[in-house]
Short mmCIF file of N, CA and C in Angstrom, two decimals:
data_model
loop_
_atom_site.label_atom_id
_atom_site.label_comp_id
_atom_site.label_asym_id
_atom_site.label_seq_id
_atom_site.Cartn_x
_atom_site.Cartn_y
_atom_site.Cartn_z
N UNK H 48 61.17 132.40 173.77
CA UNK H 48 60.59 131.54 172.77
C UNK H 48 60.43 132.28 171.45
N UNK H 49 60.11 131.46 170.54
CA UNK H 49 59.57 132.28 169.29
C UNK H 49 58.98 133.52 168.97
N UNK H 50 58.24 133.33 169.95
CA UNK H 50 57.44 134.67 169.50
C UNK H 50 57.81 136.10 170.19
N UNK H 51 58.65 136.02 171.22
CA UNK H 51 59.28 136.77 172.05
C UNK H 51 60.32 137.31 171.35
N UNK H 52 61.18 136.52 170.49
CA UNK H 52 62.27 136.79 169.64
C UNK H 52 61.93 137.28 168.45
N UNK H 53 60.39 137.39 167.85
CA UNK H 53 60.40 137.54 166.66
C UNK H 53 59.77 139.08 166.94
N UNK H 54 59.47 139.13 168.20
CA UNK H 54 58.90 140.68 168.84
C UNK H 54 59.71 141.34 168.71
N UNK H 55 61.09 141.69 169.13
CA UNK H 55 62.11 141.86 169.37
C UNK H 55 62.44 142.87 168.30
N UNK H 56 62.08 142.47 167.16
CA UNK H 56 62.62 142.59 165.61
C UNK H 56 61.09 143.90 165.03
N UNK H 57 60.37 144.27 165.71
CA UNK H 57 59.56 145.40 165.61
C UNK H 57 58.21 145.02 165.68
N UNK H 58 57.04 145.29 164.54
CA UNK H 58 55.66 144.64 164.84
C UNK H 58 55.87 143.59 163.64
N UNK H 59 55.26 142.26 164.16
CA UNK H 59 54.76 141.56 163.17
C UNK H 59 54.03 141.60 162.36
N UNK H 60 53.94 141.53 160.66
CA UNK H 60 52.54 141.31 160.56
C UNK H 60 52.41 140.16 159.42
N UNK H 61 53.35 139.37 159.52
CA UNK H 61 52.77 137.87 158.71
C UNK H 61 53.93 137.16 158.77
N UNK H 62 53.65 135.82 159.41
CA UNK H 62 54.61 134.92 159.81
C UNK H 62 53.64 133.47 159.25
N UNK H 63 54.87 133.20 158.75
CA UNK H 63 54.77 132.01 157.56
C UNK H 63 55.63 130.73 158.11
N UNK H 64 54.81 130.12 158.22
CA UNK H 64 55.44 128.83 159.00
C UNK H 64 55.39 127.36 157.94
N UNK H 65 54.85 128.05 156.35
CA UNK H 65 54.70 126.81 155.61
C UNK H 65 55.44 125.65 155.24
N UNK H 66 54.99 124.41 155.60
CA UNK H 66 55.94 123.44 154.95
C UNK H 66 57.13 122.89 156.00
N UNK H 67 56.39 123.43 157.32
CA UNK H 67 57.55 123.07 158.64
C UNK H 67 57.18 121.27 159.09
N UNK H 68 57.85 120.82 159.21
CA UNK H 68 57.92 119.59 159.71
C UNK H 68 57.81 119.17 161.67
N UNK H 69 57.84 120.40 162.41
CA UNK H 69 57.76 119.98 163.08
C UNK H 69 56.43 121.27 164.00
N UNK H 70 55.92 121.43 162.94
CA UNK H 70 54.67 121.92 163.16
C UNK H 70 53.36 121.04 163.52
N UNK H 71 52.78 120.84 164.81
CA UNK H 71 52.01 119.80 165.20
C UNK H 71 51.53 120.55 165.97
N UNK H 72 49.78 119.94 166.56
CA UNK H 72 49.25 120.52 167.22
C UNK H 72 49.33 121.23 168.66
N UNK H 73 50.49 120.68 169.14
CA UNK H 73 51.00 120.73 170.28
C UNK H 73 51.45 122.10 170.08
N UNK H 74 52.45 122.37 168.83
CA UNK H 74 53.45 123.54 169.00
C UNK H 74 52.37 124.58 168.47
N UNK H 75 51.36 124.12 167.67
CA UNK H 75 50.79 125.41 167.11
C UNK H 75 49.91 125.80 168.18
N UNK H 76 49.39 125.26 169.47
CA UNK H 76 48.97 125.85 170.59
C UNK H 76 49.39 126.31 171.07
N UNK H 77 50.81 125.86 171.41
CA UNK H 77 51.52 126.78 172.20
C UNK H 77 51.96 128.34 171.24
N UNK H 78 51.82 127.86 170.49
CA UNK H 78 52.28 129.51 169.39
C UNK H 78 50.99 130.57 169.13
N UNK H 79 49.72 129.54 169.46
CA UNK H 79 48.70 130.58 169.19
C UNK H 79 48.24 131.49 171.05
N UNK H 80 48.65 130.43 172.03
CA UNK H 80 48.66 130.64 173.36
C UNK H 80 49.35 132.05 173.20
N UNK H 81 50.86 131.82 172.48
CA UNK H 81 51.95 132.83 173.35
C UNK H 81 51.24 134.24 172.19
N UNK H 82 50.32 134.44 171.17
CA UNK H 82 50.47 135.21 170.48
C UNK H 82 49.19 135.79 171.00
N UNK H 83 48.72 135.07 172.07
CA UNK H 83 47.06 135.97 172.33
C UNK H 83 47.72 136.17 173.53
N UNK H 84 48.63 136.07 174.39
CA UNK H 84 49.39 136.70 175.70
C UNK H 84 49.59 138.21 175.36
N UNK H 85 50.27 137.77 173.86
CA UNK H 85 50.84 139.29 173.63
C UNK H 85 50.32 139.96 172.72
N UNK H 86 48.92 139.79 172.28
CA UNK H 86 47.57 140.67 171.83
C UNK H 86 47.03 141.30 172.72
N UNK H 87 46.93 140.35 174.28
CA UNK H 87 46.56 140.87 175.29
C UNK H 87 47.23 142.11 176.01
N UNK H 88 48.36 141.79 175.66
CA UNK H 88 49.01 142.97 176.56
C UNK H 88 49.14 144.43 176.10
N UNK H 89 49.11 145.11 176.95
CA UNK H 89 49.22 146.81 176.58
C UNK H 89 50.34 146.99 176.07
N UNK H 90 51.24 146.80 176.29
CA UNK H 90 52.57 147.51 176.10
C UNK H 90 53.21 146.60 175.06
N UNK H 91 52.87 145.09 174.58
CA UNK H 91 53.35 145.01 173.27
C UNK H 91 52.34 144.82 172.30
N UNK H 92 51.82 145.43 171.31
CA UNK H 92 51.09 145.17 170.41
C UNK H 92 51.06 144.13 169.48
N UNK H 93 50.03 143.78 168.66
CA UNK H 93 50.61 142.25 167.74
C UNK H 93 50.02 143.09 167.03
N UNK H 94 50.56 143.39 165.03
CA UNK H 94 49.69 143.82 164.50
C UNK H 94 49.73 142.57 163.20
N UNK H 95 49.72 141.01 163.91
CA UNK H 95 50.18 140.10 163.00
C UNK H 95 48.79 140.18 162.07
N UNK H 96 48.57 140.28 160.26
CA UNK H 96 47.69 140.52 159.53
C UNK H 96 47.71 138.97 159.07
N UNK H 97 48.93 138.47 158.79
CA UNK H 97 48.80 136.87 158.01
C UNK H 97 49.35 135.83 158.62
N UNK H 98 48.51 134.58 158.59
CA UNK H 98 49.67 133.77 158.93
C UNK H 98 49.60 132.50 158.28
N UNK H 99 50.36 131.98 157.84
CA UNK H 99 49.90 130.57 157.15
C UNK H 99 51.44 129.39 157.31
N UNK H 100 50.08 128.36 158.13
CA UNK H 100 50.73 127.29 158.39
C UNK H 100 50.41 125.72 157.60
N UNK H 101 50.57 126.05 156.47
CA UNK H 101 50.26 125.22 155.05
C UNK H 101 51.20 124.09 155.32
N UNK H 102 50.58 122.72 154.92
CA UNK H 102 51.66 122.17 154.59
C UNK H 102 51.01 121.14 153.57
N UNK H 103 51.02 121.25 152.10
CA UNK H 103 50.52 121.18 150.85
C UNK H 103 50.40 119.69 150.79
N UNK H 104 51.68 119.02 151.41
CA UNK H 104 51.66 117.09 150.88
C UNK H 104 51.44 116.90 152.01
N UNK H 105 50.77 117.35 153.24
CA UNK H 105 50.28 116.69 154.30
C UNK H 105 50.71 116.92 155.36
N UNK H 106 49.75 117.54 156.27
CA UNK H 106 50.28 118.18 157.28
C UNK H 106 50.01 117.70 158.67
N UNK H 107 50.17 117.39 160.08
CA UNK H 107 49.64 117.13 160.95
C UNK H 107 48.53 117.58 161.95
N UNK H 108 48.12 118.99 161.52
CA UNK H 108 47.35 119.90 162.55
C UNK H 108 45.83 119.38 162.12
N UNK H 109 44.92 119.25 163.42
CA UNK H 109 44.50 118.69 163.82
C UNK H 109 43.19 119.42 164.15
N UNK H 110 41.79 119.54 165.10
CA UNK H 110 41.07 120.12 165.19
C UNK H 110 41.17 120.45 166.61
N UNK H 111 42.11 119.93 167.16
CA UNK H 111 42.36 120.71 168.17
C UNK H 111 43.44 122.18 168.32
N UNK H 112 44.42 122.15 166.83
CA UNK H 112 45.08 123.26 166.51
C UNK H 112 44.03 124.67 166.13
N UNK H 113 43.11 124.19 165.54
CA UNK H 113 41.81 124.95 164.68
C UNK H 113 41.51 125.51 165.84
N UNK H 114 41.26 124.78 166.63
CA UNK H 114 40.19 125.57 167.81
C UNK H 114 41.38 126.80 168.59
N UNK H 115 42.47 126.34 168.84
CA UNK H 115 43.60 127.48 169.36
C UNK H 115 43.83 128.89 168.49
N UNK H 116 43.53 128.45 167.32
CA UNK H 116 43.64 129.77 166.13
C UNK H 116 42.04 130.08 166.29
N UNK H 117 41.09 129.62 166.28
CA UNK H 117 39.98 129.64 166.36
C UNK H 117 39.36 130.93 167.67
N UNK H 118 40.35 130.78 169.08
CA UNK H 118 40.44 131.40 170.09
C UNK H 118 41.47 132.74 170.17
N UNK H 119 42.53 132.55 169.09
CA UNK H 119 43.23 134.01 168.64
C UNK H 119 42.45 134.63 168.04
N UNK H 120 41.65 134.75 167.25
CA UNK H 120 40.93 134.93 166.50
C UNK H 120 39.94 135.97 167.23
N UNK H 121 39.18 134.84 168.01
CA UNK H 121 38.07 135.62 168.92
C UNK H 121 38.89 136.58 170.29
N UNK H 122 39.74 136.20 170.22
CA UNK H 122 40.51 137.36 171.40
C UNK H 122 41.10 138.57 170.66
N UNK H 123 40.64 138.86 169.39
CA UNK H 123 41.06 140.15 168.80
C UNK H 123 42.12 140.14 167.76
N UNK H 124 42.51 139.06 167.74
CA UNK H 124 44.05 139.14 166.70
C UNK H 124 43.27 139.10 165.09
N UNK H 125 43.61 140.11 164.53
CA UNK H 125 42.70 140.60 163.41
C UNK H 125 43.49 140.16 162.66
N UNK H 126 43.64 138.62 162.10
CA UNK H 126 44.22 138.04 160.74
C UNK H 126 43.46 138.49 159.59
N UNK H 127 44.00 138.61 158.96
CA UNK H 127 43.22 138.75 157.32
C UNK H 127 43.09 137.34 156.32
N UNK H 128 44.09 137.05 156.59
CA UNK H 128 44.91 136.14 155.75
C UNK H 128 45.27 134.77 156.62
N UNK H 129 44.23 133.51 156.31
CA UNK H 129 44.58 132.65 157.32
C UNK H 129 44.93 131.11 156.05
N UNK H 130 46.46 130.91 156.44
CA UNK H 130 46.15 130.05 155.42
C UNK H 130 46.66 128.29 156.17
N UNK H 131 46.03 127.52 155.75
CA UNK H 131 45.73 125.99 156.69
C UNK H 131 45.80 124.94 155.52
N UNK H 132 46.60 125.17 154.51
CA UNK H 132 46.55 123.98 153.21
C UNK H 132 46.76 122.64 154.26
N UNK H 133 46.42 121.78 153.44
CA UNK H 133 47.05 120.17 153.54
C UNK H 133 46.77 119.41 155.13
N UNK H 134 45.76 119.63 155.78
CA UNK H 134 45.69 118.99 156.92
C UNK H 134 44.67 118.28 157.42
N UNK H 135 44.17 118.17 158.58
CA UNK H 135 43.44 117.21 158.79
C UNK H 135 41.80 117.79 159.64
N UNK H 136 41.82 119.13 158.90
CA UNK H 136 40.86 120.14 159.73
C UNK H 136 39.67 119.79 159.31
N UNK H 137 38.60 120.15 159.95
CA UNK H 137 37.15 119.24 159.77
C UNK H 137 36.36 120.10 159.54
N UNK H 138 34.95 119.94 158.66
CA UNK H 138 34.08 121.10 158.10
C UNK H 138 33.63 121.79 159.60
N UNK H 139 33.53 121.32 160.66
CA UNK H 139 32.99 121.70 162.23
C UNK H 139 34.22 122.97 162.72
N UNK H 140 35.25 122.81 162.35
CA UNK H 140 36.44 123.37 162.78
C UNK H 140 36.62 124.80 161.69
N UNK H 141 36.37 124.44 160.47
CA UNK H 141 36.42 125.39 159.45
C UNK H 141 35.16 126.26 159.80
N UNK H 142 33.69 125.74 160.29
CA UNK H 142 32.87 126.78 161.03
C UNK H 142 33.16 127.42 161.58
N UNK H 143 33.97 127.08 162.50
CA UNK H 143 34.54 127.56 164.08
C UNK H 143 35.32 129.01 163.75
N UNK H 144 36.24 129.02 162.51
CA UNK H 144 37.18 129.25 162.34
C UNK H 144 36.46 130.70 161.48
N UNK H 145 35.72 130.58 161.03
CA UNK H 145 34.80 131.84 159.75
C UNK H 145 33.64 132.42 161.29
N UNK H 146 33.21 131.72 161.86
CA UNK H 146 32.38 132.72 163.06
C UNK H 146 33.82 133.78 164.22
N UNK H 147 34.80 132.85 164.35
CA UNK H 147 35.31 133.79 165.24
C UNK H 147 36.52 134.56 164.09
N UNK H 148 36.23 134.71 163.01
CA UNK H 148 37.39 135.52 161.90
C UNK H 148 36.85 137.14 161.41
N UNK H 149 36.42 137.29 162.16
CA UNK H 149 35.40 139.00 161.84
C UNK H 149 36.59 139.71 160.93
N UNK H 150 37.68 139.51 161.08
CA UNK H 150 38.56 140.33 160.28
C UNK H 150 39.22 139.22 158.94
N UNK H 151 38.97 138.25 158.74
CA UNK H 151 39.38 137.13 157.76
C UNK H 151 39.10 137.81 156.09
N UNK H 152 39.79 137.67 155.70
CA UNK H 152 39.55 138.24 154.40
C UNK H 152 39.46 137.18 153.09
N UNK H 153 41.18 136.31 153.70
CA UNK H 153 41.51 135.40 153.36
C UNK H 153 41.58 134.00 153.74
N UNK H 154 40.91 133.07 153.37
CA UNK H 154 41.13 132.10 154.72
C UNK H 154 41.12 130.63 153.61
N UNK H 155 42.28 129.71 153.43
CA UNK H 155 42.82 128.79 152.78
C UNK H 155 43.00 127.26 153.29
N UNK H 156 41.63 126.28 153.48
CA UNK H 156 41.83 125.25 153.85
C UNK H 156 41.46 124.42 153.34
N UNK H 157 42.06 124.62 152.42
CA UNK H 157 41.84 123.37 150.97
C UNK H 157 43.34 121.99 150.94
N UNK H 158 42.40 121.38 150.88
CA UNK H 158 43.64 119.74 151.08
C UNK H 158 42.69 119.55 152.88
N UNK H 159 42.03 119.75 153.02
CA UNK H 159 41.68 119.28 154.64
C UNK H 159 40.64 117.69 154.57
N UNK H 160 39.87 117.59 155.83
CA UNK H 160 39.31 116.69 155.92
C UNK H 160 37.58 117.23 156.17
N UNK H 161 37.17 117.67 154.78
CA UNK H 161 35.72 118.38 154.50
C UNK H 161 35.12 118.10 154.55
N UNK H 162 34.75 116.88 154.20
CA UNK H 162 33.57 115.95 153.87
C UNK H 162 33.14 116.80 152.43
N UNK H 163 31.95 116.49 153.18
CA UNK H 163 30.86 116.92 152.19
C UNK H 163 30.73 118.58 151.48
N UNK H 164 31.59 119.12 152.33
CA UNK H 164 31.85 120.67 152.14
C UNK H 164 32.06 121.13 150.60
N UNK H 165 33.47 119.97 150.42
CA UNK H 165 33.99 120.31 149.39
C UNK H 165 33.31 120.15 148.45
N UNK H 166 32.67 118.85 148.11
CA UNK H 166 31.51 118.21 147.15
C UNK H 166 30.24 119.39 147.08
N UNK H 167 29.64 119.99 148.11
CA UNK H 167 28.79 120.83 147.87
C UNK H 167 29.21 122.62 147.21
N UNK H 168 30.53 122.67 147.05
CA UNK H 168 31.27 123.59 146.69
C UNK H 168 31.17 124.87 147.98
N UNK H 169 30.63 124.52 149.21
CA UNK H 169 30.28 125.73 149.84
C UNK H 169 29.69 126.87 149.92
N UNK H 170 28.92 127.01 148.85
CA UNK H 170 27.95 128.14 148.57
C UNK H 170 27.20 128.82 150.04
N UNK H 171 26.88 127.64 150.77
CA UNK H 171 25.76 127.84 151.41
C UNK H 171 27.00 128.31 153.16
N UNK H 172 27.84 127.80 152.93
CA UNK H 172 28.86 128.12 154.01
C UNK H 172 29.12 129.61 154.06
N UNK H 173 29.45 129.60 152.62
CA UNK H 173 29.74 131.17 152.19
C UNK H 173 28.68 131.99 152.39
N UNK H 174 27.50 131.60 152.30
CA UNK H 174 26.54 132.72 152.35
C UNK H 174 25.56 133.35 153.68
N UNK H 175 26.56 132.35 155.14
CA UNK H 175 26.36 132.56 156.43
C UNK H 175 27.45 133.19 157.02
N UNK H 176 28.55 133.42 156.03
CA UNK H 176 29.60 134.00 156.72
C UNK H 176 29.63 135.80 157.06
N UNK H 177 29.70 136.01 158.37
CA UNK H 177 29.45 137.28 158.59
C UNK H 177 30.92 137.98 158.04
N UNK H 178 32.05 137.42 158.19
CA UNK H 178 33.15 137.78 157.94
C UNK H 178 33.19 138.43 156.91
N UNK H 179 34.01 139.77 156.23
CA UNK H 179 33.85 140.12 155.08
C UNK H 179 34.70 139.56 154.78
N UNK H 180 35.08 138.55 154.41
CA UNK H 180 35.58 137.53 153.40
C UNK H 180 35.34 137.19 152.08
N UNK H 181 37.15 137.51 150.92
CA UNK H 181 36.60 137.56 149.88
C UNK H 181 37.30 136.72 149.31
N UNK H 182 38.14 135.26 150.21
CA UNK H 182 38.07 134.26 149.14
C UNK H 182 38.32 132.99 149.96
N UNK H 183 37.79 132.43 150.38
CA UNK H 183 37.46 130.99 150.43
C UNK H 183 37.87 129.63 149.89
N UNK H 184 39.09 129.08 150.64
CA UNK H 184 39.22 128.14 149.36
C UNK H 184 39.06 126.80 150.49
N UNK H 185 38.33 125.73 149.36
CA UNK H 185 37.96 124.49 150.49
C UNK H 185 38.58 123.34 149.89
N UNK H 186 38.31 123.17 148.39
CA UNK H 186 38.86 122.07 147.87
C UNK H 186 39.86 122.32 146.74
N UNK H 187 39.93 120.96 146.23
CA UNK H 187 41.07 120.73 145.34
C UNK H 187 40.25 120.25 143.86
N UNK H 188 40.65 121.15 142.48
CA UNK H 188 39.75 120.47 141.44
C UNK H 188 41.18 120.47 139.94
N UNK H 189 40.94 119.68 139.13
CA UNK H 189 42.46 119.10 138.85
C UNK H 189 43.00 120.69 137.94
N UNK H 190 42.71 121.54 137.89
CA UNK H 190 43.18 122.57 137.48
C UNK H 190 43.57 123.62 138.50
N UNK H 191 43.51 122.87 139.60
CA UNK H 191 44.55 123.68 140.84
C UNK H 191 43.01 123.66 141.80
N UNK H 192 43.68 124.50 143.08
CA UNK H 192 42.64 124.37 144.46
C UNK H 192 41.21 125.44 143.37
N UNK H 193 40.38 124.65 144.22
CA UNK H 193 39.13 124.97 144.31
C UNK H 193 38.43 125.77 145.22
N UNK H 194 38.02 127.04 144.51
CA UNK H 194 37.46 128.39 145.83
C UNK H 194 36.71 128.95 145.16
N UNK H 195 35.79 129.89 146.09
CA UNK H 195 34.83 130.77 146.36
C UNK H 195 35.63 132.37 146.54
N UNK H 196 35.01 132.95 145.81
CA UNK H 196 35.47 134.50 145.81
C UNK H 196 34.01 135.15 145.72
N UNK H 197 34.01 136.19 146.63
CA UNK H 197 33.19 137.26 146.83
C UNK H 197 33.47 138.61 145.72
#
């Protein structure tokens, strides 16, 4: 599979899946499944740092994709750089996603389904985040996305 083949080719450390069309919650489980198999394992290392599965005019991933990256995350895979433009991720899921990101530096889910997040600009999100995280982006304001920097 994918990720077996992209092993192959030495250590990973940022795989960019932006703007794929047949990126859905289904496949991004199975891609976050096969990438905490092989975090787990001794003998192949993941030293994947970024990954971003953006898709800017609208994307399909879901809060059940969130929670699968949500679980790489907490099984050790030390992303820095998590980027989630254009989808349908929920302020509950974007929690999920900053408690299990201890290594998140970067984390990009602006175009999602926020609610009230975005409207409150996140201050108060930002200021529970244990993550040393230093940029935050949630919404969209007409001079381009809208974020929080540390």
């Amino acid at each position: 599979d994918l990720v077996d083949a992209l092993g192959r080719h030495g250590p990973l450390r940022s795989l960019r899946l932006a703007n794929n069309p047949h990126l859905d919650d289904v496949a991004v489980c199975r891609l976050a499944g096969r990438l905490q198999e092989r975090a787990s394992s001794a003998s192949q290392a993941l030293s994947l740092t970024a990954l971003d599965l953006s898709a800017p005019s609208g994307g399909l991933l879901t809060d059940e994709a969130g929670a699968a990256i949500a679980t790489l995350l907490e099984a050790g895979v030390a992303l820095q750089d998590l980027r989630l433009v254009g989808h349908r991720l929920t302020h509950d899921m974007l929690t999920m996603l900053l408690r299990h990101g201890a290594s998140l530096r970067i984390l990009d889910a602006s175009r999602n389904d926020l609610g009230e997040l975005v409207d409150a600009g996140g201050d108060a999100l930002l200021a529970r985040v244990a993550a040393p995280l230093r940029e935050l982006r949630i919404g969209e304001s007409a001079g381009g996305l809208g974020g929080l920097e540390r």
